[in-house]
Coordinates of N, CA and C in Angstrom, one line a residue:
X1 N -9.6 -18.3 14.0 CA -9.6 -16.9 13.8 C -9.9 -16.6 12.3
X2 N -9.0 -17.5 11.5 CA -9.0 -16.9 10.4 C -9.2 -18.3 9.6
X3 N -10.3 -18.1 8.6 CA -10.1 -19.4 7.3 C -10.2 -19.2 6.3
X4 N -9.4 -20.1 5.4 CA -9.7 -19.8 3.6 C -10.8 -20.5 3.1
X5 N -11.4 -19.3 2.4 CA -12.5 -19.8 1.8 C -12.2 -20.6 0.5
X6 N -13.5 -21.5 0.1 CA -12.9 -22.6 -1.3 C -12.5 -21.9 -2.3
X7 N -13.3 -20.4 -2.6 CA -12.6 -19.8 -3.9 C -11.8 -19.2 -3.8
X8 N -11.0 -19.0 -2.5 CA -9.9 -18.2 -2.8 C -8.6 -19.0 -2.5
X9 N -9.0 -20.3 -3.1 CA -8.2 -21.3 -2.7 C -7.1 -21.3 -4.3
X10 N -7.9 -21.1 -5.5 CA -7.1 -21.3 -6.5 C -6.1 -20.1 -6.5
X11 N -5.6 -19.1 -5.5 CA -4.9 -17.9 -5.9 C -3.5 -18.6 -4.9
X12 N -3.5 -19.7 -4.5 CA -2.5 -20.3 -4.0 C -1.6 -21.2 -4.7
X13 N -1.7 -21.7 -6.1 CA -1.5 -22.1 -6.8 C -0.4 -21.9 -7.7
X14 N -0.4 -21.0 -8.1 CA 1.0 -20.0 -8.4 C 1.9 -20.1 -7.2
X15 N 3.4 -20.1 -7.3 CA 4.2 -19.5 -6.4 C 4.2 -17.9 -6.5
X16 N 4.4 -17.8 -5.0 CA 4.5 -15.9 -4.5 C 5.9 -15.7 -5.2
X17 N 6.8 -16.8 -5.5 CA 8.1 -15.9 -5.6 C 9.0 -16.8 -6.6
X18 N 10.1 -16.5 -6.9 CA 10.7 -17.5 -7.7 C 11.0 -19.0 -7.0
X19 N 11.2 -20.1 -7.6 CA 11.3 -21.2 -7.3 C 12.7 -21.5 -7.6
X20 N 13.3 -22.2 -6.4 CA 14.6 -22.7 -6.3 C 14.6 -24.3 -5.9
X21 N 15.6 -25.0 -6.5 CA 16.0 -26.5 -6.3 C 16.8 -26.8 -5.1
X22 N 17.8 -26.0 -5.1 CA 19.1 -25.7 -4.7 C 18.9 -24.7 -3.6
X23 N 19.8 -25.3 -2.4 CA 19.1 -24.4 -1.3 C 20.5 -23.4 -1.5
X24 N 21.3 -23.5 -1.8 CA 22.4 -22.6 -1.7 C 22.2 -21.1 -2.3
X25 N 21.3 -21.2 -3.5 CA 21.3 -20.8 -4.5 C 20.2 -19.5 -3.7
X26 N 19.0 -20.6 -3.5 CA 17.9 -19.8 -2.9 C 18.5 -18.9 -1.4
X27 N 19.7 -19.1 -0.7 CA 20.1 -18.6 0.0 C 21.2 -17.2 -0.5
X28 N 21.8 -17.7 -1.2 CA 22.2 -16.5 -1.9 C 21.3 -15.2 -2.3
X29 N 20.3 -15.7 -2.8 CA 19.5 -14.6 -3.2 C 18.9 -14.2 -2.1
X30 N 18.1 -14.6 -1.0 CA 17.5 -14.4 -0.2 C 18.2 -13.1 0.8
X31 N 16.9 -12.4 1.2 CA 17.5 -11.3 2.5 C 17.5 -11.7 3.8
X32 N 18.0 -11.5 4.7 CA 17.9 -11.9 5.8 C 16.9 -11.0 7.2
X33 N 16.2 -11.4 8.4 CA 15.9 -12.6 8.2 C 15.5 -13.6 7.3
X34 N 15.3 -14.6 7.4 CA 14.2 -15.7 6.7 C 13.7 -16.6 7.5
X35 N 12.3 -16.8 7.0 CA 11.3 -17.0 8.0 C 10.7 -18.7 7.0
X36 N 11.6 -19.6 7.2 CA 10.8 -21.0 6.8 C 9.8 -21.8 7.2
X37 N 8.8 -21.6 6.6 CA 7.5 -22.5 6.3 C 7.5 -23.9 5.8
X38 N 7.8 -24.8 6.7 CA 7.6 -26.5 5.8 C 9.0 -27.1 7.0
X39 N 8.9 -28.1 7.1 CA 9.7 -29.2 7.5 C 10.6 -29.4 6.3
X40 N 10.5 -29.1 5.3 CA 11.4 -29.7 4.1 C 12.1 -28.7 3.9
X41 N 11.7 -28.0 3.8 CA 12.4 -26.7 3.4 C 13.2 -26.3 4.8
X42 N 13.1 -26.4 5.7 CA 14.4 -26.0 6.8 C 14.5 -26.6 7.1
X43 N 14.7 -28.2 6.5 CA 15.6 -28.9 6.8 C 16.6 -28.5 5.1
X44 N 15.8 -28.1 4.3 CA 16.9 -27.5 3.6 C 18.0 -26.8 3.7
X45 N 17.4 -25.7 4.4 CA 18.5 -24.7 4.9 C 19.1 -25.0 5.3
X46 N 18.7 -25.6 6.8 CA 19.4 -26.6 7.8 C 20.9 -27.1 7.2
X47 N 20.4 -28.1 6.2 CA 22.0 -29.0 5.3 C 22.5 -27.5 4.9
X48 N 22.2 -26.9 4.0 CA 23.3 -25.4 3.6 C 23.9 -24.7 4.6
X49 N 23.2 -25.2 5.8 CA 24.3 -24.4 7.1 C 23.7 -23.3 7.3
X50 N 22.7 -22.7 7.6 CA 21.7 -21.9 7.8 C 20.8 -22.3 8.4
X51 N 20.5 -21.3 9.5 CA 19.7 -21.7 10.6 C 18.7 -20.3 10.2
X52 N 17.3 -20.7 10.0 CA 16.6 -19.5 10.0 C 16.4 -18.8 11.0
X53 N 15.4 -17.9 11.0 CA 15.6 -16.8 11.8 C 14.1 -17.5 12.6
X54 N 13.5 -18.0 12.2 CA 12.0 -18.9 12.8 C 11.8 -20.0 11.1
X55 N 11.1 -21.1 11.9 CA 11.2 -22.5 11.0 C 9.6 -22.5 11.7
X56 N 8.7 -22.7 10.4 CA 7.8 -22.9 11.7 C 7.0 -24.8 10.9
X57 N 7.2 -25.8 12.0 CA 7.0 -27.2 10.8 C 5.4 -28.1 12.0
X58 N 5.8 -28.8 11.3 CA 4.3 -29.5 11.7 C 4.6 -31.2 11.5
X59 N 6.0 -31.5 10.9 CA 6.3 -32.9 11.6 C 5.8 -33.5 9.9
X60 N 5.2 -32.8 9.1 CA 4.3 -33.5 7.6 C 5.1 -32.8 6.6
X61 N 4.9 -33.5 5.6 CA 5.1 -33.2 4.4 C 4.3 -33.5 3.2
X62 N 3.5 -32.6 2.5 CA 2.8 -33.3 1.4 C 1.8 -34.0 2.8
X63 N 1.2 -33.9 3.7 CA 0.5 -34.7 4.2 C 0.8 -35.9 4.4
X64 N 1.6 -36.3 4.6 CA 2.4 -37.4 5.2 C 3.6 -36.9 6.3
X65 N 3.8 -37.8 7.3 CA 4.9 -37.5 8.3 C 6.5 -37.7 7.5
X66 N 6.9 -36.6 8.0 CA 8.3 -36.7 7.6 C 9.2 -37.5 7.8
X67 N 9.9 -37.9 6.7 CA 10.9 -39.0 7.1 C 11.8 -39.2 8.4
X68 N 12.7 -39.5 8.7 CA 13.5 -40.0 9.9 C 14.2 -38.8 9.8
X69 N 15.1 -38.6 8.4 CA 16.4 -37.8 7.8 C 15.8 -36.7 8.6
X70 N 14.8 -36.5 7.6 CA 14.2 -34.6 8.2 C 14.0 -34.5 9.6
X71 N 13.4 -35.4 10.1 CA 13.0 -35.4 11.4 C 14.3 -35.2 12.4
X72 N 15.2 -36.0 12.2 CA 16.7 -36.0 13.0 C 17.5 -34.4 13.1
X73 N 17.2 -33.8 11.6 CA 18.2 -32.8 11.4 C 16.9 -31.5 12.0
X74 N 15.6 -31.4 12.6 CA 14.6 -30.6 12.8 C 15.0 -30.8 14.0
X75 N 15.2 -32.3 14.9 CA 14.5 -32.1 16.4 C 16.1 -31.7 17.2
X76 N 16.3 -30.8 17.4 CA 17.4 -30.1 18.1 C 17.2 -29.3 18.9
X77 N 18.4 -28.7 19.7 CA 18.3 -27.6 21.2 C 17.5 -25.9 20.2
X78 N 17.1 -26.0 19.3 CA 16.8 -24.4 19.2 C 15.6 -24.5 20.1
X79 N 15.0 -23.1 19.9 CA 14.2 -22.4 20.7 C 12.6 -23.0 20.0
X80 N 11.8 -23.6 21.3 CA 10.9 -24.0 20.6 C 9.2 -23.5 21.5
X81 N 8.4 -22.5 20.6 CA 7.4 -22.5 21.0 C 6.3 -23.5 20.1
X82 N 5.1 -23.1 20.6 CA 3.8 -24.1 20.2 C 2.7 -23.7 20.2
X83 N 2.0 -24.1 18.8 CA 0.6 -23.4 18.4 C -0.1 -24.6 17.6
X84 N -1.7 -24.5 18.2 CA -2.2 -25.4 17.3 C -2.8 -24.2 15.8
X85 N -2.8 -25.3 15.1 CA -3.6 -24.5 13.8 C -4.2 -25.5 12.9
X86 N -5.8 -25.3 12.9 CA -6.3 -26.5 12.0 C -6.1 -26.3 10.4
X87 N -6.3 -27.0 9.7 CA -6.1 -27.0 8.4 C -6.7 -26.0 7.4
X88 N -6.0 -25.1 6.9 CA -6.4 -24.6 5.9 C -7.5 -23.1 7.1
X89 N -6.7 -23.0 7.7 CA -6.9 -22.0 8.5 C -5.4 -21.0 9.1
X90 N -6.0 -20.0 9.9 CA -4.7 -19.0 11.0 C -5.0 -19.0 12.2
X91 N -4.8 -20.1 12.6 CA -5.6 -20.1 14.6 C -4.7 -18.6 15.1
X92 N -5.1 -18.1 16.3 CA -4.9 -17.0 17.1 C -3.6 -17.5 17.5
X93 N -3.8 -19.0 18.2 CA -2.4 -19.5 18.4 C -1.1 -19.5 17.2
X94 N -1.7 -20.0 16.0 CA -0.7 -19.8 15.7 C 0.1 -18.1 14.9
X95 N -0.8 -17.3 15.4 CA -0.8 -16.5 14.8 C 0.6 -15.7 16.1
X96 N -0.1 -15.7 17.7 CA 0.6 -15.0 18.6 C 2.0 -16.0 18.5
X97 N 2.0 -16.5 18.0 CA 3.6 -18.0 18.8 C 4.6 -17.2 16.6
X98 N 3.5 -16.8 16.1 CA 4.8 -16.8 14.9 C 5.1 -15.4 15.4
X99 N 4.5 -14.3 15.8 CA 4.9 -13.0 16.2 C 5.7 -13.0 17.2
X100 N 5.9 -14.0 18.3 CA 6.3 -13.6 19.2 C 8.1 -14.5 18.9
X101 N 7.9 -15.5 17.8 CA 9.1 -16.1 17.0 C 9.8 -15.2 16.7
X102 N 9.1 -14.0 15.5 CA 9.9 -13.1 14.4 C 10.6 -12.4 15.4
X103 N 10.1 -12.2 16.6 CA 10.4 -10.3 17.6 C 11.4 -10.9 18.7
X104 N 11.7 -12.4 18.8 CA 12.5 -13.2 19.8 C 13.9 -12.9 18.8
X105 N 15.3 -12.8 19.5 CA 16.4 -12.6 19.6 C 17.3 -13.8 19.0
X106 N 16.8 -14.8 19.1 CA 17.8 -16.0 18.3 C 16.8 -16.6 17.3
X107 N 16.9 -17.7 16.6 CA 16.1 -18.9 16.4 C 14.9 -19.5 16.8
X108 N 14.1 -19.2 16.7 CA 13.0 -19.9 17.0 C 11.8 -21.0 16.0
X109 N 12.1 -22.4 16.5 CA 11.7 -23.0 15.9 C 9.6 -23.1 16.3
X110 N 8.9 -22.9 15.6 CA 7.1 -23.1 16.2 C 6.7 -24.4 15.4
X111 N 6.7 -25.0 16.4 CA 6.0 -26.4 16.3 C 4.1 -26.3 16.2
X112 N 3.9 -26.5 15.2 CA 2.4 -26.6 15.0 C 1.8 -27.7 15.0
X113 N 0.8 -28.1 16.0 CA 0.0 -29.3 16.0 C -1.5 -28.6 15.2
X114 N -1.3 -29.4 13.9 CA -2.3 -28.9 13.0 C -1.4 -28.8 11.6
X115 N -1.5 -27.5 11.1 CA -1.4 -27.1 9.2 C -0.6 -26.1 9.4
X116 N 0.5 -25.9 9.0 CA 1.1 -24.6 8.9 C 1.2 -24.1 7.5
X117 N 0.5 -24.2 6.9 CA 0.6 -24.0 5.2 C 0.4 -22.8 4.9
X118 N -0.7 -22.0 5.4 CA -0.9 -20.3 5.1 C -0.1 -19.6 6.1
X119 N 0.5 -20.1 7.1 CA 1.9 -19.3 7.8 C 2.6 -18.2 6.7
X120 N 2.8 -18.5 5.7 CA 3.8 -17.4 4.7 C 3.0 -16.2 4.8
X121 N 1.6 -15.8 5.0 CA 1.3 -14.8 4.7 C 1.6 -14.1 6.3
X122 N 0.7 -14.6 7.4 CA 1.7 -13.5 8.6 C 2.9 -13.4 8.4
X123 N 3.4 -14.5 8.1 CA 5.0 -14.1 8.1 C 5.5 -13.5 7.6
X124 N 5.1 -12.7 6.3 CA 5.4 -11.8 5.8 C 4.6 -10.5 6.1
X125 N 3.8 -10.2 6.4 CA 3.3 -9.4 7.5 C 4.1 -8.9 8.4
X126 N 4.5 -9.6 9.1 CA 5.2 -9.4 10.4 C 6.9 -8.8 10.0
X127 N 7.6 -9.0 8.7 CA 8.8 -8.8 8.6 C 8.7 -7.6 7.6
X128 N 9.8 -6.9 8.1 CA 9.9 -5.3 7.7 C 11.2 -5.7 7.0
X129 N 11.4 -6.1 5.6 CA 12.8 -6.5 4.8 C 12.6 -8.0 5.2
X130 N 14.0 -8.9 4.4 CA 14.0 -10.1 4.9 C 13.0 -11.0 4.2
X131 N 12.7 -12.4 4.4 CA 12.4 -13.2 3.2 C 11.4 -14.5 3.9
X132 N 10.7 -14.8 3.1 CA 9.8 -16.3 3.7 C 10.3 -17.1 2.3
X133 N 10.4 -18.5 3.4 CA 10.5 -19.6 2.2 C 10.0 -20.5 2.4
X134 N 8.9 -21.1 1.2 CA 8.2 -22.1 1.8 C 8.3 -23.2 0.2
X135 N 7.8 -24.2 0.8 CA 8.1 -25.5 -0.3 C 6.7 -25.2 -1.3
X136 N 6.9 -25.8 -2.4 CA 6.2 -25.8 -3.4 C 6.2 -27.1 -4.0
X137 N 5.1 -28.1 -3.1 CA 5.1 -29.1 -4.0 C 5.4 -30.1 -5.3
X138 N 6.0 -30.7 -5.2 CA 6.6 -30.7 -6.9 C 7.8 -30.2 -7.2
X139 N 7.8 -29.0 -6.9 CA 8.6 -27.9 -7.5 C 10.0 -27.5 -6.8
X140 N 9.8 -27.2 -5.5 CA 11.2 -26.4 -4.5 C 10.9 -25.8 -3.8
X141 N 11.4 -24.7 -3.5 CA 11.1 -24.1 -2.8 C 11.3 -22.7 -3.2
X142 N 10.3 -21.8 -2.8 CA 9.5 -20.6 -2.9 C 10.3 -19.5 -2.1
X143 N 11.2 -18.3 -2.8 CA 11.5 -17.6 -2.0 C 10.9 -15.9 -2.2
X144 N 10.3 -15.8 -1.2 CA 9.3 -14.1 -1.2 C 10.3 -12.9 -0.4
X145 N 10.6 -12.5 -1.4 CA 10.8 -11.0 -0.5 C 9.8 -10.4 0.2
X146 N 10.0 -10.2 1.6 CA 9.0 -9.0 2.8 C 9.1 -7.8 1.8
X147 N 8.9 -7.4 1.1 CA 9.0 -5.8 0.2 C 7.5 -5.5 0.5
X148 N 7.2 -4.2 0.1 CA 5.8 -3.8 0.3 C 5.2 -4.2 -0.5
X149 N 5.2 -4.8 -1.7 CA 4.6 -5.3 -3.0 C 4.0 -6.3 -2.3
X150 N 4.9 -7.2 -1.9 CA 4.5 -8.4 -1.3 C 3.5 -8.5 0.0
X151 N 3.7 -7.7 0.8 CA 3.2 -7.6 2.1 C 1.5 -7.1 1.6
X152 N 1.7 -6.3 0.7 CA 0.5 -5.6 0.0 C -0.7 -6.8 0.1
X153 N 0.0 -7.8 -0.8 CA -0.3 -9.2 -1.5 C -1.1 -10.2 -0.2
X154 N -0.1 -10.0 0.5 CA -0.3 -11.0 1.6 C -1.6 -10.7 2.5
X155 N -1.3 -9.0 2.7 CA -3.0 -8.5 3.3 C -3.8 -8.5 2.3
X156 N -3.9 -8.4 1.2 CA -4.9 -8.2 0.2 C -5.7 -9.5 0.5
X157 N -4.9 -10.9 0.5 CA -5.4 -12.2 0.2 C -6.4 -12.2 1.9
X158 N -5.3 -11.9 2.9 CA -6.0 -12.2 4.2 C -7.1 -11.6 4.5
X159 N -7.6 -10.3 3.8 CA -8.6 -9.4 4.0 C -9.8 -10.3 3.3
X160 N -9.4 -11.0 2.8 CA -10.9 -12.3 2.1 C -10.7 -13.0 2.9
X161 N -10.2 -13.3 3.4 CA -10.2 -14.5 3.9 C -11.6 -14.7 5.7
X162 N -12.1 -16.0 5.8 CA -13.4 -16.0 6.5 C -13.2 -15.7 8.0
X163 N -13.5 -14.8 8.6 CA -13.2 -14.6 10.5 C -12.8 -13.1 10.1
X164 N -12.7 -12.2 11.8 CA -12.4 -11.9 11.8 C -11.3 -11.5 12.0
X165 N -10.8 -10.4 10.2 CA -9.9 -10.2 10.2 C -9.1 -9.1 10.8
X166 N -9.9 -7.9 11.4 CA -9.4 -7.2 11.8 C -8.5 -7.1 13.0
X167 N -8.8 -8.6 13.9 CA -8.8 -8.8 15.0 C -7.2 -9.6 15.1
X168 N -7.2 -10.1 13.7 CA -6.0 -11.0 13.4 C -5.1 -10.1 13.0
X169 N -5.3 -8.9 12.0 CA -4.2 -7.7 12.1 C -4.0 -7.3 13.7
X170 N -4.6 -7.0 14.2 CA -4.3 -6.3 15.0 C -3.8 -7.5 16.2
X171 N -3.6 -8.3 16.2 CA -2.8 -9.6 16.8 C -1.3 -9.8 16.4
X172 N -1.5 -9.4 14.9 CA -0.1 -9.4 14.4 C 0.6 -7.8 14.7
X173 N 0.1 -7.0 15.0 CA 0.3 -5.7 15.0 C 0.5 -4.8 13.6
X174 N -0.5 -4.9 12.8 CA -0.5 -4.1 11.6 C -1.6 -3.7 11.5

């Protein structure tokens, strides 16, 4: 549906939000929902005792498969839908399985066969208040406020981005 083109690749590079080490820390600050992007990162939460509100992981990290640890503390009774998404793209799938995650009543974990990496941007789309957190290489983890600044940001980027996009708002309902 949707792909990133090569030059609008360096505007991902920056974090959207402040960077945290400490998941406790990043949870304090954070609003609720929160919508986790990465296997690492909710399995972060995960240990702080926080179950997000949707985890959406893909089994990798850094491109590599996740360790045992992460894996053990991910594969549990929550609620689990499924979308494929190729890399460095927003398949339809995975676009209808994160909307239909945020608007479901408990936990929902979206298992992606494929890349979940530009997930932060529907997901912030889709949340009216409330928070996305996604890993930052290197660094921690990334926590974004849903504020209109942000959401602004998130359609601004997706509006370049290659496919049609009008088709993908209106999938997400915006």
């Amino acid at each position: 549906m949707l792909a990133l083109p090569p030059e609008l690749r360096s505007e991902f590079k920056e974090p959207f939000g402040p960077v945290f080490s400490d998941a406790e820390s990043l949870l304090s600050a954070a609003g609720r929902p929160i919508v986790a992007v990465g296997d690492v990162v909710t399995y972060h939460l995960r240990e702080a005792g926080h179950e997000p509100h949707v985890a959406v992981v893909d089994g990798r990290t850094e491109r590599e498969a996740v360790d045992d640890s992460v894996r053990r503390v991910l594969d549990d009774d929550t609620r689990r839908v499924e979308a494929t998404n190729p890399p460095a793209s927003l398949s339809e799938s995975l676009l209808d399985a994160l909307a239909a995650a945020v608007d479901a009543d408990g936990p929902v974990v979206v298992d992606v066969d494929g890349e979940e990496d530009l997930a932060t941007l529907p997901a912030l789309l889709l949340l009216d208040g409330g928070s996305v957190v996604y890993g930052q290489p290197g660094e921690g983890m990334v926590l974004v406020a849903a504020t209109p600044a942000t959401r602004e940001r998130a359609r601004s980027l997706l509006e370049r981005f290659d496919g049609d996009v009008d088709a993908a708002f209106a999938r997400l309902g915006v």
